[in-house]
Short mmCIF file of N, CA and C in Angstrom, two decimals:
data_model
loop_
_atom_site.label_atom_id
_atom_site.label_comp_id
_atom_site.label_asym_id
_atom_site.label_seq_id
_atom_site.Cartn_x
_atom_site.Cartn_y
_atom_site.Cartn_z
N UNK A 1 74.74 -39.97 10.79
CA UNK A 1 74.67 -41.17 11.57
C UNK A 1 75.57 -42.24 10.95
N UNK A 2 76.15 -43.08 11.76
CA UNK A 2 77.06 -44.14 11.25
C UNK A 2 76.26 -45.20 10.45
N UNK A 3 76.97 -45.87 9.57
CA UNK A 3 76.35 -46.92 8.75
C UNK A 3 75.64 -48.01 9.56
N UNK A 4 76.19 -48.34 10.75
CA UNK A 4 75.57 -49.43 11.53
C UNK A 4 74.11 -49.12 11.92
N UNK A 5 73.74 -47.87 12.05
CA UNK A 5 72.34 -47.52 12.36
C UNK A 5 71.45 -47.85 11.18
N UNK A 6 71.99 -47.71 9.98
CA UNK A 6 71.21 -47.98 8.76
C UNK A 6 71.07 -49.48 8.42
N UNK A 7 72.11 -50.25 8.80
CA UNK A 7 72.15 -51.59 8.29
C UNK A 7 72.24 -52.74 9.29
N UNK A 8 72.47 -52.44 10.56
CA UNK A 8 72.67 -53.54 11.52
C UNK A 8 71.48 -53.64 12.50
N UNK A 9 71.48 -54.66 13.34
CA UNK A 9 70.42 -54.89 14.30
C UNK A 9 70.69 -54.13 15.59
N UNK A 10 70.01 -54.55 16.68
CA UNK A 10 70.25 -53.95 17.96
C UNK A 10 69.67 -52.54 18.06
N UNK A 11 70.42 -51.65 18.74
CA UNK A 11 69.98 -50.27 18.95
C UNK A 11 69.79 -49.51 17.59
N UNK A 12 70.66 -49.81 16.62
CA UNK A 12 70.53 -49.16 15.31
C UNK A 12 69.21 -49.54 14.65
N UNK A 13 68.83 -50.80 14.80
CA UNK A 13 67.52 -51.22 14.20
C UNK A 13 66.37 -50.50 14.87
N UNK A 14 66.46 -50.31 16.20
CA UNK A 14 65.42 -49.62 16.95
C UNK A 14 65.25 -48.18 16.44
N UNK A 15 66.37 -47.50 16.28
CA UNK A 15 66.37 -46.13 15.77
C UNK A 15 65.82 -46.08 14.35
N UNK A 16 66.25 -46.99 13.52
CA UNK A 16 65.78 -47.06 12.11
C UNK A 16 64.29 -47.31 12.01
N UNK A 17 63.77 -48.21 12.82
CA UNK A 17 62.29 -48.46 12.79
C UNK A 17 61.53 -47.21 13.24
N UNK A 18 62.00 -46.56 14.29
CA UNK A 18 61.33 -45.35 14.82
C UNK A 18 61.33 -44.27 13.74
N UNK A 19 62.44 -44.09 13.09
CA UNK A 19 62.52 -43.08 12.02
C UNK A 19 61.55 -43.38 10.88
N UNK A 20 61.49 -44.66 10.46
CA UNK A 20 60.65 -45.01 9.36
C UNK A 20 59.15 -44.87 9.64
N UNK A 21 58.79 -45.05 10.89
CA UNK A 21 57.36 -44.98 11.24
C UNK A 21 56.92 -43.58 11.66
N UNK A 22 57.89 -42.71 11.95
CA UNK A 22 57.52 -41.36 12.42
C UNK A 22 58.03 -40.28 11.46
N UNK A 23 58.66 -40.67 10.35
CA UNK A 23 59.22 -39.72 9.42
C UNK A 23 59.15 -40.22 7.99
N UNK A 24 59.08 -39.29 7.05
CA UNK A 24 59.26 -39.58 5.63
C UNK A 24 60.71 -39.30 5.35
N UNK A 25 61.55 -40.33 5.31
CA UNK A 25 62.97 -40.15 5.04
C UNK A 25 63.09 -40.08 3.53
N UNK A 26 63.43 -38.91 3.01
CA UNK A 26 63.45 -38.72 1.57
C UNK A 26 64.85 -38.68 0.95
N UNK A 27 65.89 -38.38 1.78
CA UNK A 27 67.23 -38.23 1.19
C UNK A 27 68.26 -38.87 2.13
N UNK A 28 69.20 -39.56 1.50
CA UNK A 28 70.35 -40.11 2.20
C UNK A 28 71.61 -39.60 1.53
N UNK A 29 72.44 -38.88 2.25
CA UNK A 29 73.75 -38.38 1.75
C UNK A 29 74.82 -39.28 2.38
N UNK A 30 75.47 -40.08 1.54
CA UNK A 30 76.51 -40.96 2.02
C UNK A 30 77.85 -40.21 1.98
N UNK A 31 78.41 -39.93 3.18
CA UNK A 31 79.64 -39.17 3.27
C UNK A 31 80.86 -40.04 3.17
N UNK A 32 81.97 -39.47 2.62
CA UNK A 32 83.20 -40.23 2.59
C UNK A 32 83.73 -40.48 4.00
N UNK A 33 84.57 -41.47 4.16
CA UNK A 33 85.18 -41.75 5.46
C UNK A 33 86.16 -40.62 5.78
N UNK A 34 86.42 -40.46 7.10
CA UNK A 34 87.40 -39.51 7.55
C UNK A 34 86.89 -38.11 7.83
N UNK A 35 85.59 -37.87 7.75
CA UNK A 35 85.09 -36.53 7.92
C UNK A 35 84.84 -36.20 9.41
N UNK A 36 84.14 -37.11 10.13
CA UNK A 36 83.82 -36.88 11.52
C UNK A 36 84.59 -37.74 12.46
N UNK A 37 84.89 -38.94 12.07
CA UNK A 37 85.48 -39.92 12.94
C UNK A 37 86.85 -40.36 12.39
N UNK A 38 87.39 -41.37 13.04
CA UNK A 38 88.66 -41.95 12.57
C UNK A 38 88.47 -42.49 11.16
N UNK A 39 89.56 -42.55 10.42
CA UNK A 39 89.50 -43.07 9.07
C UNK A 39 88.89 -44.45 9.02
N UNK A 40 88.01 -44.72 8.08
CA UNK A 40 87.38 -46.01 7.96
C UNK A 40 85.96 -46.06 8.45
N UNK A 41 85.52 -45.10 9.29
CA UNK A 41 84.16 -45.10 9.80
C UNK A 41 83.28 -44.35 8.78
N UNK A 42 82.23 -44.98 8.33
CA UNK A 42 81.34 -44.43 7.34
C UNK A 42 80.17 -43.70 7.98
N UNK A 43 79.89 -42.50 7.54
CA UNK A 43 78.80 -41.69 8.12
C UNK A 43 77.84 -41.28 7.01
N UNK A 44 76.63 -40.96 7.44
CA UNK A 44 75.55 -40.59 6.53
C UNK A 44 74.77 -39.38 7.13
N UNK A 45 74.12 -38.64 6.26
CA UNK A 45 73.20 -37.61 6.68
C UNK A 45 71.83 -37.97 6.13
N UNK A 46 70.84 -38.02 7.03
CA UNK A 46 69.48 -38.28 6.63
C UNK A 46 68.65 -36.99 6.59
N UNK A 47 67.87 -36.84 5.55
CA UNK A 47 66.95 -35.69 5.47
C UNK A 47 65.55 -36.31 5.52
N UNK A 48 64.70 -35.71 6.42
CA UNK A 48 63.39 -36.30 6.58
C UNK A 48 62.41 -35.23 6.98
N UNK A 49 61.12 -35.52 6.79
CA UNK A 49 60.01 -34.71 7.27
C UNK A 49 59.36 -35.50 8.39
N UNK A 50 59.17 -34.89 9.52
CA UNK A 50 58.52 -35.53 10.67
C UNK A 50 57.01 -35.70 10.35
N UNK A 51 56.46 -36.84 10.68
CA UNK A 51 55.03 -37.17 10.43
C UNK A 51 54.45 -37.76 11.71
N UNK A 52 53.13 -37.83 11.82
CA UNK A 52 52.52 -38.54 12.95
C UNK A 52 52.91 -40.04 12.90
N UNK A 53 53.10 -40.62 14.03
CA UNK A 53 53.45 -42.06 14.09
C UNK A 53 52.35 -42.91 13.45
N UNK A 54 52.76 -43.87 12.64
CA UNK A 54 51.85 -44.78 11.94
C UNK A 54 52.35 -46.18 12.05
N UNK A 55 51.44 -47.12 11.82
CA UNK A 55 51.81 -48.55 11.81
C UNK A 55 52.69 -48.88 10.63
N UNK A 56 52.36 -48.34 9.46
CA UNK A 56 53.16 -48.60 8.26
C UNK A 56 54.17 -47.46 8.11
N UNK A 57 55.31 -47.76 7.50
CA UNK A 57 56.36 -46.78 7.27
C UNK A 57 55.88 -45.69 6.36
N UNK A 58 56.30 -44.44 6.62
CA UNK A 58 55.96 -43.31 5.75
C UNK A 58 56.79 -43.29 4.49
N UNK A 59 58.02 -43.71 4.59
CA UNK A 59 58.96 -43.63 3.51
C UNK A 59 58.56 -44.54 2.34
N UNK A 60 58.35 -43.93 1.18
CA UNK A 60 58.01 -44.69 -0.01
C UNK A 60 59.18 -44.68 -1.02
N UNK A 61 59.92 -43.61 -1.05
CA UNK A 61 60.95 -43.41 -2.06
C UNK A 61 62.16 -42.76 -1.37
N UNK A 62 63.35 -43.31 -1.61
CA UNK A 62 64.55 -42.75 -0.98
C UNK A 62 65.52 -42.34 -2.08
N UNK A 63 65.96 -41.10 -2.02
CA UNK A 63 66.94 -40.55 -2.95
C UNK A 63 68.31 -40.61 -2.28
N UNK A 64 69.24 -41.26 -2.94
CA UNK A 64 70.58 -41.47 -2.32
C UNK A 64 71.64 -40.76 -3.16
N UNK A 65 72.42 -39.90 -2.47
CA UNK A 65 73.57 -39.24 -3.13
C UNK A 65 74.82 -39.81 -2.47
N UNK A 66 75.67 -40.41 -3.28
CA UNK A 66 76.87 -41.08 -2.73
C UNK A 66 78.13 -40.23 -2.99
N UNK A 67 78.69 -39.71 -1.92
CA UNK A 67 79.96 -38.95 -2.01
C UNK A 67 81.18 -39.82 -1.70
N UNK A 68 81.00 -41.11 -1.62
CA UNK A 68 82.11 -41.97 -1.21
C UNK A 68 83.02 -42.37 -2.35
N UNK A 69 82.52 -42.39 -3.54
CA UNK A 69 83.29 -42.87 -4.67
C UNK A 69 84.39 -41.85 -5.04
N UNK A 70 85.63 -42.31 -5.00
CA UNK A 70 86.79 -41.49 -5.39
C UNK A 70 86.94 -40.20 -4.60
N UNK A 71 86.43 -40.13 -3.40
CA UNK A 71 86.57 -38.95 -2.54
C UNK A 71 87.31 -39.39 -1.27
N UNK A 72 88.32 -38.61 -0.90
CA UNK A 72 89.10 -38.94 0.29
C UNK A 72 89.33 -37.67 1.10
N UNK A 73 88.88 -37.68 2.34
CA UNK A 73 89.03 -36.53 3.21
C UNK A 73 89.69 -36.98 4.49
N UNK A 74 90.27 -36.02 5.20
CA UNK A 74 90.84 -36.27 6.53
C UNK A 74 90.44 -35.11 7.46
N UNK A 75 90.52 -35.30 8.73
CA UNK A 75 90.15 -34.25 9.66
C UNK A 75 91.16 -33.09 9.69
N UNK A 76 92.41 -33.32 9.26
CA UNK A 76 93.44 -32.30 9.37
C UNK A 76 93.96 -31.78 8.01
N UNK A 77 94.34 -32.71 7.15
CA UNK A 77 95.05 -32.26 5.94
C UNK A 77 94.16 -32.09 4.69
N UNK A 78 93.06 -32.77 4.60
CA UNK A 78 92.19 -32.65 3.44
C UNK A 78 90.73 -32.59 3.93
N UNK A 79 90.37 -31.52 4.57
CA UNK A 79 89.03 -31.42 5.19
C UNK A 79 87.96 -31.16 4.13
N UNK A 80 86.76 -31.58 4.44
CA UNK A 80 85.60 -31.34 3.59
C UNK A 80 85.35 -29.84 3.56
N UNK A 81 85.21 -29.28 2.36
CA UNK A 81 84.94 -27.87 2.16
C UNK A 81 83.52 -27.72 1.58
N UNK A 82 82.95 -26.54 1.71
CA UNK A 82 81.64 -26.25 1.18
C UNK A 82 81.54 -26.58 -0.30
N UNK A 83 82.56 -26.26 -1.07
CA UNK A 83 82.58 -26.53 -2.50
C UNK A 83 82.47 -28.02 -2.82
N UNK A 84 82.90 -28.88 -1.89
CA UNK A 84 82.82 -30.32 -2.11
C UNK A 84 81.37 -30.79 -2.13
N UNK A 85 80.44 -30.00 -1.59
CA UNK A 85 79.02 -30.35 -1.56
C UNK A 85 78.21 -29.74 -2.70
N UNK A 86 78.88 -29.03 -3.61
CA UNK A 86 78.20 -28.38 -4.70
C UNK A 86 77.40 -29.37 -5.59
N UNK A 87 77.97 -30.53 -5.86
CA UNK A 87 77.25 -31.52 -6.67
C UNK A 87 75.95 -31.97 -6.02
N UNK A 88 76.04 -32.19 -4.69
CA UNK A 88 74.84 -32.58 -3.93
C UNK A 88 73.80 -31.49 -3.95
N UNK A 89 74.23 -30.26 -3.69
CA UNK A 89 73.28 -29.11 -3.63
C UNK A 89 72.62 -28.96 -5.01
N UNK A 90 73.37 -29.07 -6.06
CA UNK A 90 72.82 -28.92 -7.41
C UNK A 90 71.73 -30.00 -7.71
N UNK A 91 71.98 -31.20 -7.26
CA UNK A 91 71.01 -32.30 -7.52
C UNK A 91 69.88 -32.37 -6.53
N UNK A 92 70.03 -31.74 -5.38
CA UNK A 92 69.03 -31.89 -4.29
C UNK A 92 67.63 -31.39 -4.65
N UNK A 93 67.52 -30.24 -5.24
CA UNK A 93 66.23 -29.68 -5.65
C UNK A 93 65.18 -29.69 -4.53
N UNK A 94 65.40 -28.89 -3.51
CA UNK A 94 64.52 -28.89 -2.33
C UNK A 94 63.06 -28.57 -2.70
N UNK A 95 62.85 -27.69 -3.68
CA UNK A 95 61.51 -27.28 -4.01
C UNK A 95 60.73 -28.35 -4.79
N UNK A 96 61.39 -29.25 -5.47
CA UNK A 96 60.72 -30.26 -6.26
C UNK A 96 61.43 -31.61 -6.11
N UNK A 97 61.60 -32.05 -4.87
CA UNK A 97 62.39 -33.27 -4.63
C UNK A 97 61.74 -34.51 -5.21
N UNK A 98 60.45 -34.45 -5.54
CA UNK A 98 59.78 -35.62 -6.12
C UNK A 98 60.12 -35.80 -7.61
N UNK A 99 60.81 -34.82 -8.19
CA UNK A 99 61.18 -34.87 -9.60
C UNK A 99 62.68 -35.19 -9.79
N UNK A 100 63.35 -35.57 -8.74
CA UNK A 100 64.79 -35.88 -8.87
C UNK A 100 65.00 -37.09 -9.80
N UNK A 101 66.11 -37.05 -10.46
CA UNK A 101 66.46 -38.10 -11.39
C UNK A 101 67.70 -38.88 -10.91
N UNK A 102 67.73 -40.15 -11.16
CA UNK A 102 68.90 -40.99 -10.84
C UNK A 102 69.96 -40.79 -11.92
N UNK A 103 71.22 -40.79 -11.48
CA UNK A 103 72.37 -40.77 -12.44
C UNK A 103 73.12 -42.07 -12.41
N UNK A 104 72.81 -42.94 -11.40
CA UNK A 104 73.44 -44.23 -11.26
C UNK A 104 72.45 -45.34 -11.70
N UNK A 105 73.03 -46.32 -12.38
CA UNK A 105 72.29 -47.54 -12.69
C UNK A 105 73.32 -48.61 -12.96
N UNK A 106 72.89 -49.83 -13.14
CA UNK A 106 73.86 -50.90 -13.39
C UNK A 106 74.57 -50.63 -14.71
N UNK A 107 73.89 -50.03 -15.67
CA UNK A 107 74.51 -49.71 -16.96
C UNK A 107 75.31 -48.41 -16.91
N UNK A 108 75.12 -47.59 -15.88
CA UNK A 108 75.85 -46.34 -15.67
C UNK A 108 76.40 -46.27 -14.26
N UNK A 109 77.41 -47.10 -13.93
CA UNK A 109 77.89 -47.24 -12.57
C UNK A 109 78.69 -46.06 -12.05
N UNK A 110 79.00 -45.06 -12.89
CA UNK A 110 79.78 -43.90 -12.42
C UNK A 110 78.90 -42.78 -11.88
N UNK A 111 77.58 -42.93 -11.92
CA UNK A 111 76.70 -41.91 -11.37
C UNK A 111 76.75 -41.89 -9.88
N UNK A 112 76.33 -40.76 -9.27
CA UNK A 112 76.39 -40.66 -7.82
C UNK A 112 74.99 -40.60 -7.18
N UNK A 113 73.95 -40.64 -7.99
CA UNK A 113 72.59 -40.51 -7.46
C UNK A 113 71.74 -41.74 -7.84
N UNK A 114 71.14 -42.34 -6.82
CA UNK A 114 70.19 -43.45 -7.03
C UNK A 114 68.89 -43.15 -6.39
N UNK A 115 67.81 -43.67 -6.94
CA UNK A 115 66.48 -43.51 -6.36
C UNK A 115 65.92 -44.88 -6.10
N UNK A 116 65.56 -45.16 -4.83
CA UNK A 116 65.00 -46.48 -4.49
C UNK A 116 63.53 -46.32 -4.23
N UNK A 117 62.72 -47.12 -4.91
CA UNK A 117 61.28 -47.17 -4.65
C UNK A 117 61.07 -48.22 -3.59
N UNK A 118 60.57 -47.82 -2.42
CA UNK A 118 60.45 -48.77 -1.30
C UNK A 118 59.10 -49.41 -1.20
N UNK A 119 58.08 -48.79 -1.74
CA UNK A 119 56.74 -49.37 -1.77
C UNK A 119 56.17 -49.30 -3.13
#
């Protein structure tokens, strides 16, 4: 999904609220520009578990993997390959996602993984 769904108002905000109240969004993969759309459009992949609708948001903790830093892809000459996702796959740990560790912090700005505690 484009960045505007995650951060802006209007229809994006409506989608975001619905997802938060009906899903446990546990992972955000921030993709480099140029993969799906014209250069400059930022896209993301959300990973979530569907839950029964609730008044309060299900999401308590969000794991973010950022592929945007120092990565440049195009639709024709430098396309995203499966090997480009190896770092994400290695860190993802589907069987024990609650034990993921952050590699990014203010003191370690070169890391690509952040964990946000939302509640």
